XYZ file of C-alpha atoms in Angstrom:
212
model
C -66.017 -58.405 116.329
C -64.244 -57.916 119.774
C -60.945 -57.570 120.440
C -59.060 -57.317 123.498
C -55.657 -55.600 124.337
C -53.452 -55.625 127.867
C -51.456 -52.848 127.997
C -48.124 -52.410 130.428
C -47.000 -49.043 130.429
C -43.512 -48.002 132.314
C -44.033 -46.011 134.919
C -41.541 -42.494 136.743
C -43.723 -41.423 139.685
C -44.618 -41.897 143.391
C -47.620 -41.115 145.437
C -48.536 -41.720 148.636
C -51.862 -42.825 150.156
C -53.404 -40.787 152.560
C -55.091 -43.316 155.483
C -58.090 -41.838 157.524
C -60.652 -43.146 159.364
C -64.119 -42.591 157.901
C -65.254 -44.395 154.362
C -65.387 -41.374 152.946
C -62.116 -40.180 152.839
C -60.692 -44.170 152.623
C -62.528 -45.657 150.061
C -62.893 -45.658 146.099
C -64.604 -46.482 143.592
C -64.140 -46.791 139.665
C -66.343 -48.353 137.593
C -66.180 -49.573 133.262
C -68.590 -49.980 130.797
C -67.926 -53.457 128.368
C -69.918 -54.962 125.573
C -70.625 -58.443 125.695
C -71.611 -59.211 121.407
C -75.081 -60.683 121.587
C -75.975 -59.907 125.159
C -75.561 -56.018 125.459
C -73.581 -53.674 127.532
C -72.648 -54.349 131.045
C -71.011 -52.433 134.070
C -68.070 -53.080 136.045
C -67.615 -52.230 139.701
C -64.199 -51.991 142.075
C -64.091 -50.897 145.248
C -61.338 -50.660 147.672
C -61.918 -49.648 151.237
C -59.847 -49.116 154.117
C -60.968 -51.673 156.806
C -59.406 -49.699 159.464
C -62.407 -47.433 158.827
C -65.105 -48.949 160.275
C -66.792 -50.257 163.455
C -65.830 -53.446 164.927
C -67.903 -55.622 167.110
C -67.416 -58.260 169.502
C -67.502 -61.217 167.858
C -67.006 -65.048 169.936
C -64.656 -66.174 171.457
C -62.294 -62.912 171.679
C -62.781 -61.803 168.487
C -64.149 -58.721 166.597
C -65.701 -58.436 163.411
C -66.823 -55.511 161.226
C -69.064 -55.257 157.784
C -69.700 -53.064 155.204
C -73.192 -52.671 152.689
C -72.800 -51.555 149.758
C -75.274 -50.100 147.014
C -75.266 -49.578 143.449
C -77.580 -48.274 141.692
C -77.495 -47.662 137.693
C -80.010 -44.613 136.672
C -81.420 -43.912 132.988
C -82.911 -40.253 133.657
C -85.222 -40.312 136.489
C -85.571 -44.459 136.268
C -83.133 -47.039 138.075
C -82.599 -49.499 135.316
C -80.663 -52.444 137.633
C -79.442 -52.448 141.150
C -77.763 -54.634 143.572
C -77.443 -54.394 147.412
C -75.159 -56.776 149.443
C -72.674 -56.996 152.382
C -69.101 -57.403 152.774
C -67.811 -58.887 156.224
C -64.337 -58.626 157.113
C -62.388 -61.734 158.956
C -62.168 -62.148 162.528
C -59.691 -60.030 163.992
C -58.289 -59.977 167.504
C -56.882 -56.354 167.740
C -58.472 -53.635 166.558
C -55.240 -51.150 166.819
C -53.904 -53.284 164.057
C -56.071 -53.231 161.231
C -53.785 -53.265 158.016
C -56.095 -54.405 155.187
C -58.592 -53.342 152.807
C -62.107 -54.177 152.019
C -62.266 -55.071 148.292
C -65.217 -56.323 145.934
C -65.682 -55.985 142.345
C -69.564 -56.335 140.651
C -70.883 -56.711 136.818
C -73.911 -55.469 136.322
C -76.118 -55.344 132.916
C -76.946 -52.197 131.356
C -78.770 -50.562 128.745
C -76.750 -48.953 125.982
C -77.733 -45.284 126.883
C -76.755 -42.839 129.176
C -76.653 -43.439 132.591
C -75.582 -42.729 135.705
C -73.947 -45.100 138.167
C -74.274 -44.362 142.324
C -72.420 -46.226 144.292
C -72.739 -46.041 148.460
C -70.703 -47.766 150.685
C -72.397 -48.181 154.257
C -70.385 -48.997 157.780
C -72.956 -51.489 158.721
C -71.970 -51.163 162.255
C -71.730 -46.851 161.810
C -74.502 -45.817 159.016
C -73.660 -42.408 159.533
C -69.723 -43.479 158.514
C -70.564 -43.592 155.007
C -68.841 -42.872 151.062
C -70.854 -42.104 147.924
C -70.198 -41.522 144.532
C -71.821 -41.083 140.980
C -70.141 -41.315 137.606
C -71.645 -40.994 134.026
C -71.287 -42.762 130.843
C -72.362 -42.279 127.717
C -73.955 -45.204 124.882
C -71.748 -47.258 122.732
C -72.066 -46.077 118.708
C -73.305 -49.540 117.157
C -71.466 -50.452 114.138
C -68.813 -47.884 114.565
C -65.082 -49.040 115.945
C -65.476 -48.530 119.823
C -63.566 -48.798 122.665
C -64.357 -49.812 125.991
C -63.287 -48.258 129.415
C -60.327 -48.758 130.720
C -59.400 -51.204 133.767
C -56.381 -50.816 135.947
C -55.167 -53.780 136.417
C -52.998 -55.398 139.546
C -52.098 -58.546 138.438
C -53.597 -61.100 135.342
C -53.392 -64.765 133.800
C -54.616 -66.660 131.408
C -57.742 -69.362 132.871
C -59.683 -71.269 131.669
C -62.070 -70.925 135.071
C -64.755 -68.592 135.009
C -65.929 -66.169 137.753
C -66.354 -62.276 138.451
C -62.886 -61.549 137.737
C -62.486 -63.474 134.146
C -63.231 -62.026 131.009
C -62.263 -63.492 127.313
C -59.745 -66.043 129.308
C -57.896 -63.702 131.643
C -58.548 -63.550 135.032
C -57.580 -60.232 135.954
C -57.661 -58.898 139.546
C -58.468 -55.106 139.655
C -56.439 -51.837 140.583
C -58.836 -49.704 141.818
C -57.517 -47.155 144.201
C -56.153 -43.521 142.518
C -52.669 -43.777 143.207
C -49.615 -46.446 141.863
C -46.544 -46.754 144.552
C -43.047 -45.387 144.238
C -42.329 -49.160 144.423
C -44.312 -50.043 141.393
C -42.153 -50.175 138.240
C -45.419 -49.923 135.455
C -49.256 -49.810 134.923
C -51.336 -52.511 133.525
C -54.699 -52.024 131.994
C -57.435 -54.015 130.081
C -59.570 -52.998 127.623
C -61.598 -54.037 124.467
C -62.108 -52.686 120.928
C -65.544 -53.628 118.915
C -66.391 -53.632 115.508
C -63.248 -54.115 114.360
C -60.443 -56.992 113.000
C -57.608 -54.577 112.408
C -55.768 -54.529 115.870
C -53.489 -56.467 118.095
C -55.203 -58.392 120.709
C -52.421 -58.805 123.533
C -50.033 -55.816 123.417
C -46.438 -55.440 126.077
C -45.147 -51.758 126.034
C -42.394 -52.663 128.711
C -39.828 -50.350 131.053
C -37.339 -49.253 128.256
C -33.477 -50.250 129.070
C -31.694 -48.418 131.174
C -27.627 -48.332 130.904
């Protein structure tokens, strides 16, 4: 049995982002291992990257457009179990000096239920030398054992009855994938799921205690 829990967890600190212009130092990527019952594991992919870190082109009338490919890759030992390759075009824009979104994209991938490695490279398809890689590991789920899955930072969610790439078990939940929260934001949400188990809440609030 699966069971799902969305945590909200008050928050008392500030970052700040640090913008520069190559993908390496202005994207990321995180990435969470779920078990669909009767199917097998699976992978989840978010990437954020800052679009004011690639190469534009001209693009007709006046316009300018950029792209990005990305790669991922899942590895069992020396063997690449699934992959997928695609590209990611920004909109149209008309000055390049004023570039103030991100590139974001979020994939779901089937897995084994072993160890493996997922690589992830994200390409300037206009700049292949302007690149950013990464590689994380995880480890099996323990079959009839209480497990838990990843965890998923999450920016916003709501109940739907739709489904698509950002929907699981009825919520439609739109990723948080960059390393830092604002000084602005007031608390963290986060998705997850528990297997093997009918002992546990399945929607849980832990809200910003009351201040006097």
């Amino acid at each position: 049995m699966k069971k799902i829990f969305v945590l909200t967890a008050a928050i008392f600190l500030s970052a700040t982002a640090s913008f520069s212009q190559t993908l390496a130092e202005n994207t990321t990527v995180r990435s969470c291992m779920f078990m669909l019952p009767g199917e097998g594991a699976y992978m989840e992919t978010y990437l954020i990257a800052g679009a004011n870190a690639i190469e534009y082109l001209p693009e007709k009338p006046r316009g300018f457009k950029g792209a990005v490919e990305v790669q991922i890759l899942i590895v069992e030992g020396d063997k690449v179990v699934n992959f997928d390759k695609y590209q990611l075009n920004t909109p149209i824009v008309y000055d390049t000096n004023a570039i103030n979104f991100s590139i974001m994209d979020q994939k779901r991938l089937f897995i084994p239920n072993t160890t493996v490695s997922v690589e992830v490279k994200v390409i300037d398809v206009n700049d292949p030398e302007n690149f950013f890689s990464s590689t994380e590991v995880f480890t099996a789920f323990v079959e009839n054992s209480v497990q838990i899955s990843d965890i998923q930072f999450v920016e916003s969610y709501k109940e739907t009855s739709k489904e698509n790439t950002f929907t699981k078990n009825g919520l439609e939940l739109q990723p948080h994938p960059i390393n830092f929260f604002s000084s602005e934001k007031k608390s963290i949400v986060f998705y997850g799921e528990i297997y093997n188990s009918d002992k546990y809440l399945s929607l849980i609030h832990i809200s910003e205690p009351t201040r006097p």
